mmCIF file of C-alpha atoms and ligand atoms in Angstrom:
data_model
loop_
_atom_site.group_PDB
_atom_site.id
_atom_site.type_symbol
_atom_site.label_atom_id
_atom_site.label_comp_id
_atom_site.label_asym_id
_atom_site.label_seq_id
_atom_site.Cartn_x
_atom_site.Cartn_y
_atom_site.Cartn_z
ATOM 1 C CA UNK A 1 -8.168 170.700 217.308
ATOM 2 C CA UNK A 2 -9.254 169.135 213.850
ATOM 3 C CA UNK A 3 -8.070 165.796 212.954
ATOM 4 C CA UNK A 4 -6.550 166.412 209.635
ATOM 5 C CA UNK A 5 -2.665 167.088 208.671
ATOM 6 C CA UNK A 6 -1.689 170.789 209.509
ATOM 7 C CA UNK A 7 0.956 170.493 206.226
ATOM 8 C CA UNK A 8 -0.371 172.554 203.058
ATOM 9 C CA UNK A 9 -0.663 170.137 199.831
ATOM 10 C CA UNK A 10 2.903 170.499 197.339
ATOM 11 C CA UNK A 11 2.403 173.820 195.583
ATOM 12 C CA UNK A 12 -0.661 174.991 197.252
ATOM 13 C CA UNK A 13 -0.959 178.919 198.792
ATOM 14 C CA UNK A 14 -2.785 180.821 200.298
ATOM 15 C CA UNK A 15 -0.622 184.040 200.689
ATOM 16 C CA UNK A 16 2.149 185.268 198.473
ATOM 17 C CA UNK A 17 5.541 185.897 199.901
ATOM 18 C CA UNK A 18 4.664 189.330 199.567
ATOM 19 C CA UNK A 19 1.728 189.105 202.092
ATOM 20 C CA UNK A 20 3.460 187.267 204.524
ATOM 21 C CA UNK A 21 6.150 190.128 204.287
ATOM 22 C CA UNK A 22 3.600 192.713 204.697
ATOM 23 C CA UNK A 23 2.010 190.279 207.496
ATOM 24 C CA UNK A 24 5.100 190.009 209.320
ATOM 25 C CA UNK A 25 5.981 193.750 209.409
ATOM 26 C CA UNK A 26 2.434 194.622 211.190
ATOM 27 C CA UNK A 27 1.684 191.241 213.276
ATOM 28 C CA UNK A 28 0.288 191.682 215.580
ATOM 29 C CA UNK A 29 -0.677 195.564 216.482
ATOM 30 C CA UNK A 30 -0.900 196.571 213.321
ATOM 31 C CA UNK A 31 -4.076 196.608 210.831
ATOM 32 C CA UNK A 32 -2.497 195.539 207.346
ATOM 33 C CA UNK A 33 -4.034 194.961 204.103
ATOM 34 C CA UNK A 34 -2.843 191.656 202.074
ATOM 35 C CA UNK A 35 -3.381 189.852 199.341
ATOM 36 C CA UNK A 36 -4.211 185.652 198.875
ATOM 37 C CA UNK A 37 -4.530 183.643 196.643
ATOM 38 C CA UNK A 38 -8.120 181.712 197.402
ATOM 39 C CA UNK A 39 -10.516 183.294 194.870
ATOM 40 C CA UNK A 40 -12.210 180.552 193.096
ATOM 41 C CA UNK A 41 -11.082 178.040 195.135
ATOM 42 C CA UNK A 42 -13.741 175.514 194.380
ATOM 43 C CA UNK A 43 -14.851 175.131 198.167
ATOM 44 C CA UNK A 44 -15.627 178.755 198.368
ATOM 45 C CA UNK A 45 -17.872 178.840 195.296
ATOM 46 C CA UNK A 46 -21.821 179.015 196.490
ATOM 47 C CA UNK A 47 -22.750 175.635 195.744
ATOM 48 C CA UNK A 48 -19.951 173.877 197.814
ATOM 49 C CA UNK A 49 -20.223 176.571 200.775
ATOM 50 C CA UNK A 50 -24.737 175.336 200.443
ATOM 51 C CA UNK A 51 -23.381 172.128 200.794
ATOM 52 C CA UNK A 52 -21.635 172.646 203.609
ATOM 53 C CA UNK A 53 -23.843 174.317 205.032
ATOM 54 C CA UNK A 54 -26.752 171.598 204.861
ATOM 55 C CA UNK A 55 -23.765 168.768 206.862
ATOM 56 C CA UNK A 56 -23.131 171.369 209.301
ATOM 57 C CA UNK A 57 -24.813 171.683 212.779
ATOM 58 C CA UNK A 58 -28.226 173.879 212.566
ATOM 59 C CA UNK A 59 -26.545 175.481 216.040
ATOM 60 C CA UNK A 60 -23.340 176.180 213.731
ATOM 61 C CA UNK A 61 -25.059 178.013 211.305
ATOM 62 C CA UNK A 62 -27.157 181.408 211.174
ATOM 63 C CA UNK A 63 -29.439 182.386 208.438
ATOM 64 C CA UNK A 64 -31.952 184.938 207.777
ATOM 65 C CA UNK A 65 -33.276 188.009 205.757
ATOM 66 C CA UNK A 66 -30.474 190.725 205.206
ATOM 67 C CA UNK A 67 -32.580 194.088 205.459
ATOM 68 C CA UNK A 68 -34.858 193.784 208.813
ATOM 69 C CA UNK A 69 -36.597 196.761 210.722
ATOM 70 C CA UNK A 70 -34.440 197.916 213.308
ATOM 71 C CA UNK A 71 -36.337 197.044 216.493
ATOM 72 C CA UNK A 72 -36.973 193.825 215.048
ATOM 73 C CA UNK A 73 -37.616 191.093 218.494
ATOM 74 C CA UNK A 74 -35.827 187.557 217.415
ATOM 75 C CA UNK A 75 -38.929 185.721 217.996
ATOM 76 C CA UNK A 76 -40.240 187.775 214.832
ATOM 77 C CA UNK A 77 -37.328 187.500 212.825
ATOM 78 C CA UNK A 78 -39.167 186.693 209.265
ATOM 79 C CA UNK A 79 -38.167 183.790 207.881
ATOM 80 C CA UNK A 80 -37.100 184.191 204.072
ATOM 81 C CA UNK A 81 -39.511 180.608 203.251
ATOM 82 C CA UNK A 82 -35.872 179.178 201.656
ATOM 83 C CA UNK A 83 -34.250 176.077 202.551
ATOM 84 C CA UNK A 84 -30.837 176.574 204.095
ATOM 85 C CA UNK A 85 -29.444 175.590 200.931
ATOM 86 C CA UNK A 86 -31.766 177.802 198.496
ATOM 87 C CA UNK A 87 -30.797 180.637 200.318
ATOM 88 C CA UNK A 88 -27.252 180.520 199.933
ATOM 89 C CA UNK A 89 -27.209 178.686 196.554
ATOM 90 C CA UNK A 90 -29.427 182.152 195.033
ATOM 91 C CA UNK A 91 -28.018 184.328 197.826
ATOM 92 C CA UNK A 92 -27.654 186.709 195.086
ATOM 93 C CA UNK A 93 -31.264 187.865 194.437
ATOM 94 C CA UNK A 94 -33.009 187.226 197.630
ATOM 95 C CA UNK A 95 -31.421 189.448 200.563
ATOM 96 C CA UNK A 96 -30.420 186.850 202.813
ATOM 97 C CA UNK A 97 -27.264 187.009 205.368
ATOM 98 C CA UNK A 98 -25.513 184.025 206.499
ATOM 99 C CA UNK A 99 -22.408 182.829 208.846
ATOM 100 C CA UNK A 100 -21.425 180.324 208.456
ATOM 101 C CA UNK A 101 -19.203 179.148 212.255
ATOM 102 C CA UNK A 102 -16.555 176.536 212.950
ATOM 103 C CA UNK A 103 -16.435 175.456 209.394
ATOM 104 C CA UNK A 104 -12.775 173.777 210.574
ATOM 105 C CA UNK A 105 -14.887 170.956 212.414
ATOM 106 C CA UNK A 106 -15.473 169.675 208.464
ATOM 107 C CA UNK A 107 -12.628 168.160 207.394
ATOM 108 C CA UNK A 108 -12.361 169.738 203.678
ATOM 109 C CA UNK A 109 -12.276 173.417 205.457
ATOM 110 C CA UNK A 110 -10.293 172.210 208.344
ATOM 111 C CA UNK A 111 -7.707 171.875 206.139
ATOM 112 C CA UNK A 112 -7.751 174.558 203.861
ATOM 113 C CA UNK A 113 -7.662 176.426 207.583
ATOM 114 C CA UNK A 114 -4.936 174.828 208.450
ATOM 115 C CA UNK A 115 -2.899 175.240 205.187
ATOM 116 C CA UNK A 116 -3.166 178.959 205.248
ATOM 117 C CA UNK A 117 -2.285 179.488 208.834
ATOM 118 C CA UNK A 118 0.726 176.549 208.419
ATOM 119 C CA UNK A 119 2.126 179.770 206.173
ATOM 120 C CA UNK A 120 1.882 182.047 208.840
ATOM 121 C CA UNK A 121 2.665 179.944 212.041
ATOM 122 C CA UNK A 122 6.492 181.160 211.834
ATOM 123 C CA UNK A 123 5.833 184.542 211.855
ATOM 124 C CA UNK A 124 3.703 184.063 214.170
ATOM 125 C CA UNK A 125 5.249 182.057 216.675
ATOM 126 C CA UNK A 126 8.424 184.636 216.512
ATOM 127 C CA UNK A 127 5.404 187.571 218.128
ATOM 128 C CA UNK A 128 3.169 185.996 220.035
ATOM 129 C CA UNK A 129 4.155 182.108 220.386
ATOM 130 C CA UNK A 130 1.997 179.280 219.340
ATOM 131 C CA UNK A 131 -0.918 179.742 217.445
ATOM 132 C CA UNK A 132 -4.096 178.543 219.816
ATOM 133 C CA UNK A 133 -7.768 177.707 219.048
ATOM 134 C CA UNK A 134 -7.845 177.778 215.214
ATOM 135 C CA UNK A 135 -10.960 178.602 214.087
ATOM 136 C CA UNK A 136 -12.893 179.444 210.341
ATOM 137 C CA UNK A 137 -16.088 181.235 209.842
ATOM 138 C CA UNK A 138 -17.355 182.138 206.378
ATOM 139 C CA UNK A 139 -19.621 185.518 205.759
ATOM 140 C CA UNK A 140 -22.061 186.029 203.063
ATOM 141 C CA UNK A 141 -23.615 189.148 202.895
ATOM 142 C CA UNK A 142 -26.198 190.706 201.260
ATOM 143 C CA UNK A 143 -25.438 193.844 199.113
ATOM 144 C CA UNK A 144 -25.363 197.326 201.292
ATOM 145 C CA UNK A 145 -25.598 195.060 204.700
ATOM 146 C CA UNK A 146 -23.721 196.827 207.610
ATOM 147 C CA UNK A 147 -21.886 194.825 210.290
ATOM 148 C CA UNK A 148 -21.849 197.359 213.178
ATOM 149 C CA UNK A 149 -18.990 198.910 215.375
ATOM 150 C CA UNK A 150 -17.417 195.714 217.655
ATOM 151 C CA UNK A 151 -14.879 194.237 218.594
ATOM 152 C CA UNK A 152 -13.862 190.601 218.569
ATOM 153 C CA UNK A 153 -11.528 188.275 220.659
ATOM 154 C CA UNK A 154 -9.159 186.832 217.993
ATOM 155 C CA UNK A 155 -6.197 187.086 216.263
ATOM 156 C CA UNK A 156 -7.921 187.362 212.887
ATOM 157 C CA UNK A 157 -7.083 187.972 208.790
ATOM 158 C CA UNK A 158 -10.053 188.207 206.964
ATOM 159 C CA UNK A 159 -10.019 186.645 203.042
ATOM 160 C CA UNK A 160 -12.820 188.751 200.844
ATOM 161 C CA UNK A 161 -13.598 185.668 198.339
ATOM 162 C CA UNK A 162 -16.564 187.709 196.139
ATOM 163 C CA UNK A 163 -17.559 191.002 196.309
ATOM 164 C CA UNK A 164 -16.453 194.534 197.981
ATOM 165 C CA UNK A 165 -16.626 195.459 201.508
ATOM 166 C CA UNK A 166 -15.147 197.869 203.246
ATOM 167 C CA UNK A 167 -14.048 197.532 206.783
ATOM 168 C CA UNK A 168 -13.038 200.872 208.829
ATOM 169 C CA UNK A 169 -10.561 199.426 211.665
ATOM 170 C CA UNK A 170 -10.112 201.479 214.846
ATOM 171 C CA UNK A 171 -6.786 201.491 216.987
ATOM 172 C CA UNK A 172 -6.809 198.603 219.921
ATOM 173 C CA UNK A 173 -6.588 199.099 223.439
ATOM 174 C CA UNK A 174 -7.678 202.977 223.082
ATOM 175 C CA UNK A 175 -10.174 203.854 226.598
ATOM 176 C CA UNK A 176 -11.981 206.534 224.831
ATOM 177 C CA UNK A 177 -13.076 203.985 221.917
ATOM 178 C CA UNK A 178 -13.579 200.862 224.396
ATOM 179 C CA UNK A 179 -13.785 201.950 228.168
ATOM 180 C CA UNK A 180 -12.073 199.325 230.707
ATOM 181 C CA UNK A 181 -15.625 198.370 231.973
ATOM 182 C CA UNK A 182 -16.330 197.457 228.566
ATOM 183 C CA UNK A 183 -13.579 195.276 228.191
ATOM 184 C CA UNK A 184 -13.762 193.637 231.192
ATOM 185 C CA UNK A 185 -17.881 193.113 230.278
ATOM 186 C CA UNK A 186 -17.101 191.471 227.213
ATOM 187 C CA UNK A 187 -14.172 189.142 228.988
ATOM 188 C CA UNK A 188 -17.059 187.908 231.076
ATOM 189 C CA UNK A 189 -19.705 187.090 228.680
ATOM 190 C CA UNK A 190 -20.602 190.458 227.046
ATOM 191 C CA UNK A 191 -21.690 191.263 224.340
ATOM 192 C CA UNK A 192 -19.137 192.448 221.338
ATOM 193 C CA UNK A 193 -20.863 195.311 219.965
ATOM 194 C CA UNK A 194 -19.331 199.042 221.363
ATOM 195 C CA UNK A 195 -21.208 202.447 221.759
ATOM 196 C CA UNK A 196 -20.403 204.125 218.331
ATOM 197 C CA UNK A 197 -20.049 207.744 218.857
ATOM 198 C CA UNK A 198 -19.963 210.109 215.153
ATOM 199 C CA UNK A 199 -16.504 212.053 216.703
ATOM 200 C CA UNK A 200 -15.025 208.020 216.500
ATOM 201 C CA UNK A 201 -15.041 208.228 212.561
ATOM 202 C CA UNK A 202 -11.821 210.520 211.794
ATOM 203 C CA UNK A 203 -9.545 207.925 214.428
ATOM 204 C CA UNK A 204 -10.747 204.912 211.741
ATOM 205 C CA UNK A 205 -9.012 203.913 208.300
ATOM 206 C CA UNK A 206 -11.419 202.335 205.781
ATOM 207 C CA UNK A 207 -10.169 199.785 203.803
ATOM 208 C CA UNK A 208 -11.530 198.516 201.129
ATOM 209 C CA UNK A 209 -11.580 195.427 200.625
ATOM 210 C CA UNK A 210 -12.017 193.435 196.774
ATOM 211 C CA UNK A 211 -11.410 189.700 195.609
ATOM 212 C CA UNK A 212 -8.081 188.433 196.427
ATOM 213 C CA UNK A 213 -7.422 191.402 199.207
ATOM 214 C CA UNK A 214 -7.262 190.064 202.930
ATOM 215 C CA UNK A 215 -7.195 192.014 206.231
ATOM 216 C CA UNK A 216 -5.397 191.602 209.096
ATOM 217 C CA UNK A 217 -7.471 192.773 212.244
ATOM 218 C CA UNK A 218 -5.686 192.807 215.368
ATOM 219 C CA UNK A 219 -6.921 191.331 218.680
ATOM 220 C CA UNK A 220 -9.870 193.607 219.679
ATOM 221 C CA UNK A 221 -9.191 196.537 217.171
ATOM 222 C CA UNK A 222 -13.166 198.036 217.030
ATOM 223 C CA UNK A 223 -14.233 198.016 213.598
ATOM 224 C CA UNK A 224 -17.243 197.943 211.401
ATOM 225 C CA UNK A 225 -18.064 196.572 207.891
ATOM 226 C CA UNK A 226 -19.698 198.168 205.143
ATOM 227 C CA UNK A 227 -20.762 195.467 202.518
ATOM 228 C CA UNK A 228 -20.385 196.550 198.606
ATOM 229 C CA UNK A 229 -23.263 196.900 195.675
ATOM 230 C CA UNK A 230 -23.025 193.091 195.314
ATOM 231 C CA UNK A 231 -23.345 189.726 197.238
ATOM 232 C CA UNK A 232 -19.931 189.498 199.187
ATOM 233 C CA UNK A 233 -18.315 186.006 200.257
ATOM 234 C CA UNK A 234 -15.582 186.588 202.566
ATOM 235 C CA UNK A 235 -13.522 183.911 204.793
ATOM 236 C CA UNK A 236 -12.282 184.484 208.237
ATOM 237 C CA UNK A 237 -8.939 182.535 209.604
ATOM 238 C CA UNK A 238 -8.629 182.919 213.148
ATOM 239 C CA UNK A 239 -6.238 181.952 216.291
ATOM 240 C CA UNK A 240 -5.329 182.464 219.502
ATOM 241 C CA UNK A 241 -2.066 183.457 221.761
ATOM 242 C CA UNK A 242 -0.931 183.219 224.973
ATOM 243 C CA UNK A 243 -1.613 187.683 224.583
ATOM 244 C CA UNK A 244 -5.229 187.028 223.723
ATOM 245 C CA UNK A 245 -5.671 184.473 226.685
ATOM 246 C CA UNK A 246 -3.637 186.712 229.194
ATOM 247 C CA UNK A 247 -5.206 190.030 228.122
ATOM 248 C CA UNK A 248 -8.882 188.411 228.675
ATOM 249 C CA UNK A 249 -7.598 186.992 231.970
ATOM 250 C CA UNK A 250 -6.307 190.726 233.170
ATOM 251 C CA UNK A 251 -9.446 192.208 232.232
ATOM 252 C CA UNK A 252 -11.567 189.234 234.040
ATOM 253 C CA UNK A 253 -9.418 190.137 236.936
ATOM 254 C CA UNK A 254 -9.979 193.484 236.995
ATOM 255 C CA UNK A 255 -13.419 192.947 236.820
ATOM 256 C CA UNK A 256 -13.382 191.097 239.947
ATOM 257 C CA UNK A 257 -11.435 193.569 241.817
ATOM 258 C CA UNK A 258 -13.693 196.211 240.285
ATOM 259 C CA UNK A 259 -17.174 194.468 241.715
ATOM 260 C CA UNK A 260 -14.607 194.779 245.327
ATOM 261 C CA UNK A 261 -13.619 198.173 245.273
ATOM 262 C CA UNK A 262 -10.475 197.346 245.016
ATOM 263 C CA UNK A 263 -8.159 198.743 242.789
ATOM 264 C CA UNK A 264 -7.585 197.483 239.068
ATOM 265 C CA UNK A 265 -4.836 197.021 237.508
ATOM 266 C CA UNK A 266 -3.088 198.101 233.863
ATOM 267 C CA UNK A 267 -3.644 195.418 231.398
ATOM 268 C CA UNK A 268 -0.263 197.073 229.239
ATOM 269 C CA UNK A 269 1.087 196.166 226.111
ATOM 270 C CA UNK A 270 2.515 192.611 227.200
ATOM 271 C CA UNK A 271 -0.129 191.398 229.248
ATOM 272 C CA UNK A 272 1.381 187.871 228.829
ATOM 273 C CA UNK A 273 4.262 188.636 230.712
ATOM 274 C CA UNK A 274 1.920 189.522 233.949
ATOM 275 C CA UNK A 275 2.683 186.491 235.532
ATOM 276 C CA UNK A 276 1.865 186.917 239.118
ATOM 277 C CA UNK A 277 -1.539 188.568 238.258
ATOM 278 C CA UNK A 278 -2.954 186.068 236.021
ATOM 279 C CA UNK A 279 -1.336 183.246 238.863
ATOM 280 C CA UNK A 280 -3.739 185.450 241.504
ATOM 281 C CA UNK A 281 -6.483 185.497 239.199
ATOM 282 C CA UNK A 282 -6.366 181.736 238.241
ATOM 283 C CA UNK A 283 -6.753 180.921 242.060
ATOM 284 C CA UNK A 284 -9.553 182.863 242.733
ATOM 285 C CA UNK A 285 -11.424 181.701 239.672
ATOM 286 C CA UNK A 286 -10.691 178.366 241.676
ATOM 287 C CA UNK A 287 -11.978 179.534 244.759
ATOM 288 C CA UNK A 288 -15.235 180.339 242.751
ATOM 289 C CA UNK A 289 -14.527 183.632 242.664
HETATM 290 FE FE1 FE2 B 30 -15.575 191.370 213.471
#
């Protein structure tokens, strides 16, 4: 939780009524494209996000050169000889990549986090109840830079700020895309990126994604991100639900029963309403489990 007011300042927004129509149609199974209304918002220009990025945490932040060799080891991870700052203020000529995570714990971006999800929070709370663990990252990405096939944990609409990218998004909860053992690896600490297969490609839809378009991404829909000809800023909004936490607990469960031999169960399309299986799996994550 951030310590600011949730309430959006008179007049601001961050998505038309026309988005949150569109929004509301598809929460929260269905990939959507939207529109907002945050480009050139003067915290999202370069200079404020290098700013923020030199107050934030060095653990918060992640920085390096865009285009590496592909076996690259992290301890020999070139440096680009750029400040923190430098890089992101000239991001534009010298092939850097940077995330920028948990910019809600700064009080300017904790709001404008909480402003644009204030607009969705009814919408919300009608699908999946109260909107848990708000969280913001922010992306910049270094022209033709790939972000490759994964899957992530959250309830997330991505804003593109500056520049193109194009982000293919693959159904959720399909077994031949993400096999249960996957899922129930990454509900226990592993990691998000999937096996990409070339016969995945056709069971994708690309969108493309310019200034002013958004994206919601459902809760573990597989995707991948194809960054345009130009430096791309985007901003990522991001909660939780009671669904999210129940369909991690499920898998968690079923990974316990798996390491057994006993027999798993179906995680379904309202895992939330599992009751007696998350109750089971609560006490034996007591137990130590
Ligand atoms: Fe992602």
């Amino acid at each position: 939780m951030t310590a600011h007011s949730p309430i959006a300042p008179a007049g601001a927004s961050t998505f038309p009524d026309s988005a949150r129509a569109t929004f509301a149609a598809a929460y929260p199974d269905q990939p959507v494209r939207l529109t907002h209304e945050l480009v050139g918002h003067p915290l999202l220009g370069l200079d404020a996000l290098a700013a923020l990025a030199e107050r934030m945490p060095s653990s918060s932040v992640e920085y390096n050169l865009g285009k590496l060799p592909l076996g690259v080891r992290p301890e020999d991870t070139p440096s680009n000889g750029l400040t923190l700052g430098e890089t992101i203020r000239t991001i534009e000529i010298n092939g850097s990549w940077a995330v920028l995570k948990n910019v809600e714990r700064d009080a300017a971006y904790g709001a404008l986090l909480d402003a644009a999800l204030a607009e969705l929070e009814p919408i919300v709370a009608k699908a999946t109840g109260p909107m848990l663990h708000r969280e913001a990252f922010i992306f910049l990405t270094s022209p033709g830079s790939v972000t490759p096939f994964h899957m992530d944990p959250e309830h997330n609409i991505l804003l593109q700020i500056m520049g193109t990218k194009t982000m293919t998004v693959f159904p959720a909860r399909d077994e031949n895309l993400v096999p249960a053992r996957k899922s129930e690896d990454f509900h226990n600490g592993g990691h998000r990126n999937l096996t990409w297969q070339d016969g995945f490609k056709s069971r994708g839809t690309a969108w493309p994604l310019a200034p002013g378009d958004a994206i919601h991404v459902p809760v573990k829909a597989p995707h991948f991100v194809e960054n345009g000809p130009a430096v791309s800023v985007s901003l990522s909004v991001t909660w939780r639900s009671e669904r999210s936490v129940a369909e991690g607990e499920l898998h968690s469960f079923n990974a316990l029963l798996r390491r057994r031999g006993l027999p798993v169960g179906t995680v379904g399309q309202r895992p939330e309403a599992q009751g007696v299986r998350r109750f089971v799996y609560r006490v034996m994550r007591k137990l130590g489990a």
